[in-house]
PDB file of C-alpha atoms in Angstrom:
ATOM      1  CA  MET U 156       0.000   0.000   0.000  1.00 97.00           C
ATOM      2  CA  LYS U 157       1.006   3.589  -0.518  1.00 98.00           C
ATOM      3  CA  LEU U 158       1.237   5.722   2.641  1.00 98.00           C
ATOM      4  CA  VAL U 159      -0.731   8.948   2.193  1.00 98.00           C
ATOM      5  CA  VAL U 160      -0.800  11.764   4.754  1.00 98.00           C
ATOM      6  CA  GLN U 161      -3.832  14.078   4.734  1.00 98.00           C
ATOM      7  CA  GLU U 162      -3.550  17.235   6.847  1.00 98.00           C
ATOM      8  CA  PHE U 163      -5.484  20.451   7.386  1.00 98.00           C
ATOM      9  CA  LEU U 164      -3.203  23.472   7.828  1.00 98.00           C
ATOM     10  CA  SER U 165      -3.574  27.185   8.487  1.00 98.00           C
ATOM     11  CA  LEU U 166      -1.582  29.719   6.486  1.00 97.00           C
ATOM     12  CA  ASP U 167       0.965  29.824   9.306  1.00 96.00           C
ATOM     13  CA  GLY U 168       1.286  26.043   9.273  1.00 96.00           C
ATOM     14  CA  VAL U 169      -0.780  25.135  12.348  1.00 97.00           C
ATOM     15  CA  SER U 170      -2.323  21.663  12.211  1.00 96.00           C
ATOM     16  CA  GLN U 171      -3.646  21.475  15.786  1.00 95.00           C
ATOM     17  CA  GLY U 172      -7.381  21.276  16.465  1.00 94.00           C
ATOM     18  CA  PRO U 173      -8.822  22.173  13.044  1.00 96.00           C
ATOM     19  CA  GLY U 174     -12.262  20.668  13.618  1.00 93.00           C
ATOM     20  CA  ALA U 175     -13.598  21.842  16.982  1.00 92.00           C
ATOM     21  CA  PRO U 176     -12.683  24.027  19.980  1.00 94.00           C
ATOM     22  CA  ASP U 177     -12.186  20.985  22.214  1.00 91.00           C
ATOM     23  CA  GLU U 178     -10.580  18.679  19.615  1.00 90.00           C
ATOM     24  CA  ASP U 179      -7.037  19.153  20.938  1.00 91.00           C
ATOM     25  CA  THR U 180      -6.421  21.555  23.802  1.00 93.00           C
ATOM     26  CA  SER U 181      -2.970  20.224  24.697  1.00 92.00           C
ATOM     27  CA  ASP U 182      -0.385  22.835  25.700  1.00 94.00           C
ATOM     28  CA  GLY U 183      -3.233  25.246  26.431  1.00 95.00           C
ATOM     29  CA  PHE U 184      -4.408  25.543  22.813  1.00 95.00           C
ATOM     30  CA  THR U 185      -7.678  27.534  22.716  1.00 96.00           C
ATOM     31  CA  ARG U 186      -8.110  28.292  19.005  1.00 97.00           C
ATOM     32  CA  GLY U 187      -9.526  25.015  17.744  1.00 96.00           C
ATOM     33  CA  GLY U 188     -12.141  24.848  14.997  1.00 96.00           C
ATOM     34  CA  TRP U 189     -10.390  27.254  12.631  1.00 97.00           C
ATOM     35  CA  PHE U 190     -10.809  25.012   9.554  1.00 97.00           C
ATOM     36  CA  VAL U 191     -14.573  24.477   9.705  1.00 96.00           C
ATOM     37  CA  PRO U 192     -15.755  27.922   8.444  1.00 96.00           C
ATOM     38  CA  HIS U 193     -13.964  27.328   5.142  1.00 96.00           C
ATOM     39  CA  MET U 194     -15.345  23.888   4.310  1.00 95.00           C
ATOM     40  CA  ASP U 195     -17.620  23.742   1.279  1.00 95.00           C
ATOM     41  CA  GLU U 196     -19.417  21.150  -0.807  1.00 96.00           C
ATOM     42  CA  GLU U 197     -16.620  20.950  -3.373  1.00 97.00           C
ATOM     43  CA  PHE U 198     -14.084  20.046  -0.716  1.00 97.00           C
ATOM     44  CA  VAL U 199     -16.393  17.477   0.884  1.00 96.00           C
ATOM     45  CA  ASP U 200     -16.813  15.812  -2.512  1.00 97.00           C
ATOM     46  CA  LEU U 201     -13.041  15.820  -3.003  1.00 97.00           C
ATOM     47  CA  ALA U 202     -12.471  14.301   0.441  1.00 97.00           C
ATOM     48  CA  GLY U 203     -14.951  11.582  -0.482  1.00 97.00           C
ATOM     49  CA  THR U 204     -12.948  10.652  -3.580  1.00 98.00           C
ATOM     50  CA  TRP U 205      -9.791  10.428  -1.436  1.00 98.00           C
ATOM     51  CA  LEU U 206     -11.469   8.227   1.145  1.00 98.00           C
ATOM     52  CA  ALA U 207     -12.683   5.909  -1.614  1.00 97.00           C
ATOM     53  CA  GLU U 208      -8.998   5.151  -2.374  1.00 98.00           C
ATOM     54  CA  ALA U 209      -8.242   3.947   1.177  1.00 98.00           C
ATOM     55  CA  ASP U 210      -7.815   0.292   2.028  1.00 98.00           C
ATOM     56  CA  ALA U 211      -6.751   1.027   5.624  1.00 98.00           C
ATOM     57  CA  LEU U 212      -6.430   3.949   8.051  1.00 98.00           C
ATOM     58  CA  LEU U 213      -3.505   4.780  10.349  1.00 98.00           C
ATOM     59  CA  PHE U 214      -3.800   7.092  13.362  1.00 96.00           C
ATOM     60  CA  GLY U 215      -1.860   8.464  16.272  1.00 94.00           C
ATOM     61  CA  ARG U 216      -3.387   7.793  19.671  1.00 91.00           C
ATOM     62  CA  ARG U 217      -5.098  11.180  20.201  1.00 90.00           C
ATOM     63  CA  THR U 218      -6.697  11.302  16.759  1.00 93.00           C
ATOM     64  CA  TYR U 219      -7.760   7.679  17.041  1.00 94.00           C
ATOM     65  CA  GLU U 220      -9.498   8.285  20.364  1.00 92.00           C
ATOM     66  CA  ASN U 221     -11.378  11.282  18.965  1.00 91.00           C
ATOM     67  CA  PHE U 222     -12.439   9.434  15.818  1.00 94.00           C
ATOM     68  CA  ALA U 223     -13.354   6.273  17.753  1.00 95.00           C
ATOM     69  CA  ARG U 224     -15.607   8.374  19.964  1.00 93.00           C
ATOM     70  CA  ASP U 225     -17.367  10.199  17.148  1.00 94.00           C
ATOM     71  CA  TRP U 226     -17.566   8.110  13.967  1.00 96.00           C
ATOM     72  CA  PRO U 227     -19.538   5.125  15.296  1.00 96.00           C
ATOM     73  CA  THR U 228     -22.369   7.526  16.227  1.00 95.00           C
ATOM     74  CA  MET U 229     -22.380   9.401  12.900  1.00 94.00           C
ATOM     75  CA  THR U 230     -24.493   6.813  11.111  1.00 90.00           C
ATOM     76  CA  ASP U 231     -26.143   9.393   8.823  1.00 93.00           C
ATOM     77  CA  HIS U 232     -22.824  10.766   7.523  1.00 95.00           C
ATOM     78  CA  PRO U 233     -22.025   9.607   3.967  1.00 95.00           C
ATOM     79  CA  PHE U 234     -18.442   8.749   4.972  1.00 97.00           C
ATOM     80  CA  ALA U 235     -19.480   6.672   7.991  1.00 96.00           C
ATOM     81  CA  PRO U 236     -19.734   3.235   6.304  1.00 96.00           C
ATOM     82  CA  VAL U 237     -16.182   3.536   4.967  1.00 97.00           C
ATOM     83  CA  MET U 238     -14.645   5.085   8.094  1.00 97.00           C
ATOM     84  CA  ASN U 239     -16.268   2.523  10.367  1.00 97.00           C
ATOM     85  CA  GLY U 240     -15.658  -0.464   8.097  1.00 97.00           C
ATOM     86  CA  LEU U 241     -12.035  -0.025   7.031  1.00 98.00           C
ATOM     87  CA  PRO U 242      -9.201  -1.749   8.911  1.00 98.00           C
ATOM     88  CA  LYS U 243      -7.707   0.731  11.354  1.00 98.00           C
ATOM     89  CA  TYR U 244      -4.238   0.864  12.901  1.00 97.00           C
ATOM     90  CA  VAL U 245      -3.274   3.063  15.835  1.00 96.00           C
ATOM     91  CA  ALA U 246       0.325   3.867  16.771  1.00 94.00           C
ATOM     92  CA  ALA U 247       0.426   4.065  20.557  1.00 86.00           C
ATOM     93  CA  HIS U 248       3.288   4.255  23.030  1.00 78.00           C
ATOM     94  CA  SER U 249       0.890   3.895  25.972  1.00 73.00           C
ATOM     95  CA  PRO U 250      -2.065   1.538  26.580  1.00 64.00           C
ATOM     96  CA  THR U 251      -4.933   2.384  24.233  1.00 75.00           C
ATOM     97  CA  LYS U 252      -8.508   1.157  24.274  1.00 82.00           C
ATOM     98  CA  ALA U 253      -9.028  -0.111  20.736  1.00 89.00           C
ATOM     99  CA  ASP U 254     -12.782  -0.639  20.583  1.00 89.00           C
ATOM    100  CA  TRP U 255     -13.450   0.909  17.150  1.00 95.00           C
ATOM    101  CA  ASP U 256     -13.561  -2.332  15.207  1.00 94.00           C
ATOM    102  CA  PRO U 257     -11.643  -3.448  13.287  1.00 97.00           C
ATOM    103  CA  THR U 258      -8.572  -1.922  15.000  1.00 96.00           C
ATOM    104  CA  THR U 259      -5.015  -3.167  15.501  1.00 95.00           C
ATOM    105  CA  VAL U 260      -2.724  -1.408  17.982  1.00 95.00           C
ATOM    106  CA  LEU U 261       0.884  -0.896  16.871  1.00 93.00           C
ATOM    107  CA  SER U 262       3.508  -0.460  19.570  1.00 81.00           C
ATOM    108  CA  GLY U 263       7.261  -0.677  19.848  1.00 84.00           C
ATOM    109  CA  GLU U 264       9.105   0.081  16.594  1.00 93.00           C
ATOM    110  CA  ILE U 265       6.347   1.973  14.788  1.00 95.00           C
ATOM    111  CA  PRO U 266       8.285   2.767  11.567  1.00 96.00           C
ATOM    112  CA  ALA U 267       9.169  -0.892  11.078  1.00 96.00           C
ATOM    113  CA  GLN U 268       5.549  -1.936  11.564  1.00 96.00           C
ATOM    114  CA  VAL U 269       4.306   0.731   9.173  1.00 97.00           C
ATOM    115  CA  ALA U 270       6.861  -0.407   6.606  1.00 97.00           C
ATOM    116  CA  GLU U 271       5.440  -3.911   6.941  1.00 96.00           C
ATOM    117  CA  LEU U 272       1.894  -2.577   6.427  1.00 97.00           C
ATOM    118  CA  LYS U 273       3.048  -0.829   3.267  1.00 98.00           C
ATOM    119  CA  ARG U 274       4.252  -4.157   1.903  1.00 97.00           C
ATOM    120  CA  GLN U 275       0.728  -5.553   2.105  1.00 96.00           C
ATOM    121  CA  PRO U 276      -1.374  -5.488  -1.074  1.00 97.00           C
ATOM    122  CA  GLY U 277      -3.790  -2.603  -1.458  1.00 97.00           C
ATOM    123  CA  ARG U 278      -4.121   0.979  -2.578  1.00 98.00           C
ATOM    124  CA  GLU U 279      -3.728   3.643   0.128  1.00 98.00           C
ATOM    125  CA  LEU U 280      -2.904   3.463   3.830  1.00 98.00           C
ATOM    126  CA  GLN U 281      -4.174   6.893   4.878  1.00 98.00           C
ATOM    127  CA  ILE U 282      -3.187   9.050   7.850  1.00 98.00           C
ATOM    128  CA  HIS U 283      -5.882  11.585   8.733  1.00 96.00           C
ATOM    129  CA  GLY U 284      -4.501  14.285  11.007  1.00 92.00           C
ATOM    130  CA  SER U 285      -2.143  12.691  13.558  1.00 94.00           C
ATOM    131  CA  ALA U 286       0.533  15.301  12.844  1.00 93.00           C
ATOM    132  CA  LEU U 287       3.154  13.932  15.242  1.00 92.00           C
ATOM    133  CA  LEU U 288       2.872  10.483  13.675  1.00 95.00           C
ATOM    134  CA  ALA U 289       3.027  12.004  10.204  1.00 96.00           C
ATOM    135  CA  GLN U 290       6.186  13.926  11.141  1.00 94.00           C
ATOM    136  CA  SER U 291       7.921  10.793  12.391  1.00 94.00           C
ATOM    137  CA  LEU U 292       7.028   8.733   9.330  1.00 96.00           C
ATOM    138  CA  LEU U 293       8.055  11.519   6.959  1.00 95.00           C
ATOM    139  CA  ALA U 294      11.407  11.665   8.753  1.00 93.00           C
ATOM    140  CA  ALA U 295      11.699   7.881   8.351  1.00 95.00           C
ATOM    141  CA  GLY U 296      11.168   8.157   4.593  1.00 95.00           C
ATOM    142  CA  LEU U 297       7.943   6.143   4.656  1.00 97.00           C
ATOM    143  CA  VAL U 298       5.471   8.748   3.368  1.00 97.00           C
ATOM    144  CA  ASP U 299       4.663   8.483  -0.340  1.00 98.00           C
ATOM    145  CA  THR U 300       2.152  11.314  -0.766  1.00 98.00           C
ATOM    146  CA  LEU U 301       1.005  14.363   1.199  1.00 98.00           C
ATOM    147  CA  ARG U 302      -2.380  15.996   0.683  1.00 98.00           C
ATOM    148  CA  LEU U 303      -2.265  19.371   2.399  1.00 98.00           C
ATOM    149  CA  VAL U 304      -5.448  21.435   2.640  1.00 98.00           C
ATOM    150  CA  ILE U 305      -4.615  25.021   3.590  1.00 98.00           C
ATOM    151  CA  ALA U 306      -7.307  27.263   5.073  1.00 98.00           C
ATOM    152  CA  PRO U 307      -7.167  31.066   4.556  1.00 98.00           C
ATOM    153  CA  VAL U 308      -6.620  31.856   8.232  1.00 98.00           C
ATOM    154  CA  VAL U 309      -3.663  32.704  10.467  1.00 98.00           C
ATOM    155  CA  VAL U 310      -4.151  30.913  13.790  1.00 98.00           C
ATOM    156  CA  GLY U 311      -1.169  32.541  15.476  1.00 97.00           C
ATOM    157  CA  LYS U 312      -0.207  29.705  17.805  1.00 96.00           C
ATOM    158  CA  GLY U 313      -0.459  25.946  18.020  1.00 96.00           C
ATOM    159  CA  ARG U 314       1.408  22.834  16.947  1.00 94.00           C
ATOM    160  CA  ARG U 315       2.715  22.920  13.399  1.00 95.00           C
ATOM    161  CA  LEU U 316       3.052  20.066  10.952  1.00 94.00           C
ATOM    162  CA  PHE U 317       6.542  21.203   9.940  1.00 93.00           C
ATOM    163  CA  PRO U 318       8.218  22.586  13.089  1.00 90.00           C
ATOM    164  CA  ASP U 319      11.610  24.213  13.299  1.00 89.00           C
ATOM    165  CA  GLY U 320      14.240  21.524  13.554  1.00 88.00           C
ATOM    166  CA  GLY U 321      12.132  18.933  11.752  1.00 87.00           C
ATOM    167  CA  ALA U 322      13.580  16.474   9.286  1.00 86.00           C
ATOM    168  CA  PRO U 323      14.055  17.774   5.724  1.00 90.00           C
ATOM    169  CA  ALA U 324      12.030  16.256   2.890  1.00 92.00           C
ATOM    170  CA  GLY U 325      11.931  16.723  -0.854  1.00 93.00           C
ATOM    171  CA  LEU U 326       8.470  17.018  -2.428  1.00 95.00           C
ATOM    172  CA  ARG U 327       7.099  17.270  -5.958  1.00 96.00           C
ATOM    173  CA  LEU U 328       3.792  19.061  -6.575  1.00 97.00           C
ATOM    174  CA  VAL U 329       1.481  16.761  -8.554  1.00 98.00           C
ATOM    175  CA  ASP U 330      -1.890  18.488  -8.148  1.00 97.00           C
ATOM    176  CA  HIS U 331      -3.262  21.811  -6.957  1.00 97.00           C
ATOM    177  CA  ARG U 332      -6.713  23.312  -6.786  1.00 97.00           C
ATOM    178  CA  THR U 333      -8.752  25.836  -4.831  1.00 97.00           C
ATOM    179  CA  THR U 334     -12.340  25.596  -3.624  1.00 97.00           C
ATOM    180  CA  PRO U 335     -15.066  28.242  -3.450  1.00 96.00           C
ATOM    181  CA  GLY U 336     -14.600  28.416   0.328  1.00 93.00           C
ATOM    182  CA  GLY U 337     -10.990  29.517  -0.145  1.00 96.00           C
ATOM    183  CA  LEU U 338      -9.260  26.225   0.624  1.00 98.00           C
ATOM    184  CA  SER U 339      -6.012  25.616  -1.247  1.00 98.00           C
ATOM    185  CA  VAL U 340      -5.443  21.915  -1.872  1.00 98.00           C
ATOM    186  CA  HIS U 341      -1.909  20.732  -2.641  1.00 98.00           C
ATOM    187  CA  THR U 342      -0.908  17.148  -3.404  1.00 98.00           C
ATOM    188  CA  PHE U 343       2.789  16.296  -3.215  1.00 98.00           C
ATOM    189  CA  ASP U 344       4.756  13.122  -3.847  1.00 98.00           C
ATOM    190  CA  ALA U 345       7.739  12.585  -1.573  1.00 95.00           C
ATOM    191  CA  VAL U 346      10.963  12.339  -3.590  1.00 93.00           C
ATOM    192  CA  GLY U 347      13.652  11.924  -0.941  1.00 84.00           C
ATOM    193  CA  LEU U 348      15.909  14.541   0.591  1.00 81.00           C
ATOM    194  CA  PRO U 349      15.766  18.051  -0.908  1.00 80.00           C
ATOM    195  CA  GLU U 350      18.593  19.434  -2.993  1.00 76.00           C
ATOM    196  CA  TYR U 351      20.032  22.720  -1.750  1.00 72.00           C
ATOM    197  CA  GLY U 352      21.894  25.055  -4.058  1.00 66.00           C
ATOM    198  CA  HIS U 353      22.039  28.470  -5.676  1.00 57.00           C
ATOM    199  CA  TYR U 354      19.671  29.866  -8.256  1.00 54.00           C
ATOM    200  CA  GLY U 355      20.714  31.502 -11.476  1.00 54.00           C
ATOM    201  CA  ALA U 356      23.684  31.058 -13.765  1.00 48.00           C
ATOM    202  CA  GLY U 357      27.002  31.757 -12.154  1.00 48.00           C
ATOM    203  CA  ALA U 358      25.537  32.081  -8.670  1.00 45.00           C
TER     204      ALA U 358
END
């Protein structure tokens, strides 16, 4: 399977708590829900086409717990049959209640276990949110594709997907579009370490 990371970002790179004020209040974050005002029907349709490509889902512990709480009750949502039915994997370094069936808990050497999942037949192993997990797997060279959805808002504080001191990564833009709600959607393929150099002849 191909490992695909899907993240919502603000213009200043914040990925924390996009969906609701209480989604992720760690480190005193109080600005959650910043993505929701910019969602529109075109983006929802696009997200549905992405989800249709998934053969399994991979989460960090916090995102998994939030999704496991909410998705089983959202029976009228058009994405619910897929989200609830797909095999799910959660990377957890502490005991985790895995009652959102079917779920497998990964512990220990997470990159090695994710590499083994990627060797299984299928289309996409998707990470939704779970920024810390995404960072670690990008640093390990395991991410194949990033789908970054950027909202036209500056949050001002919060955890960022690409923090200072993070591992470098080379990316190639393969698709870009905007939606009526102002979302900018970028799809990148990972191509290894970036090349640094000078621009212009003779530089």
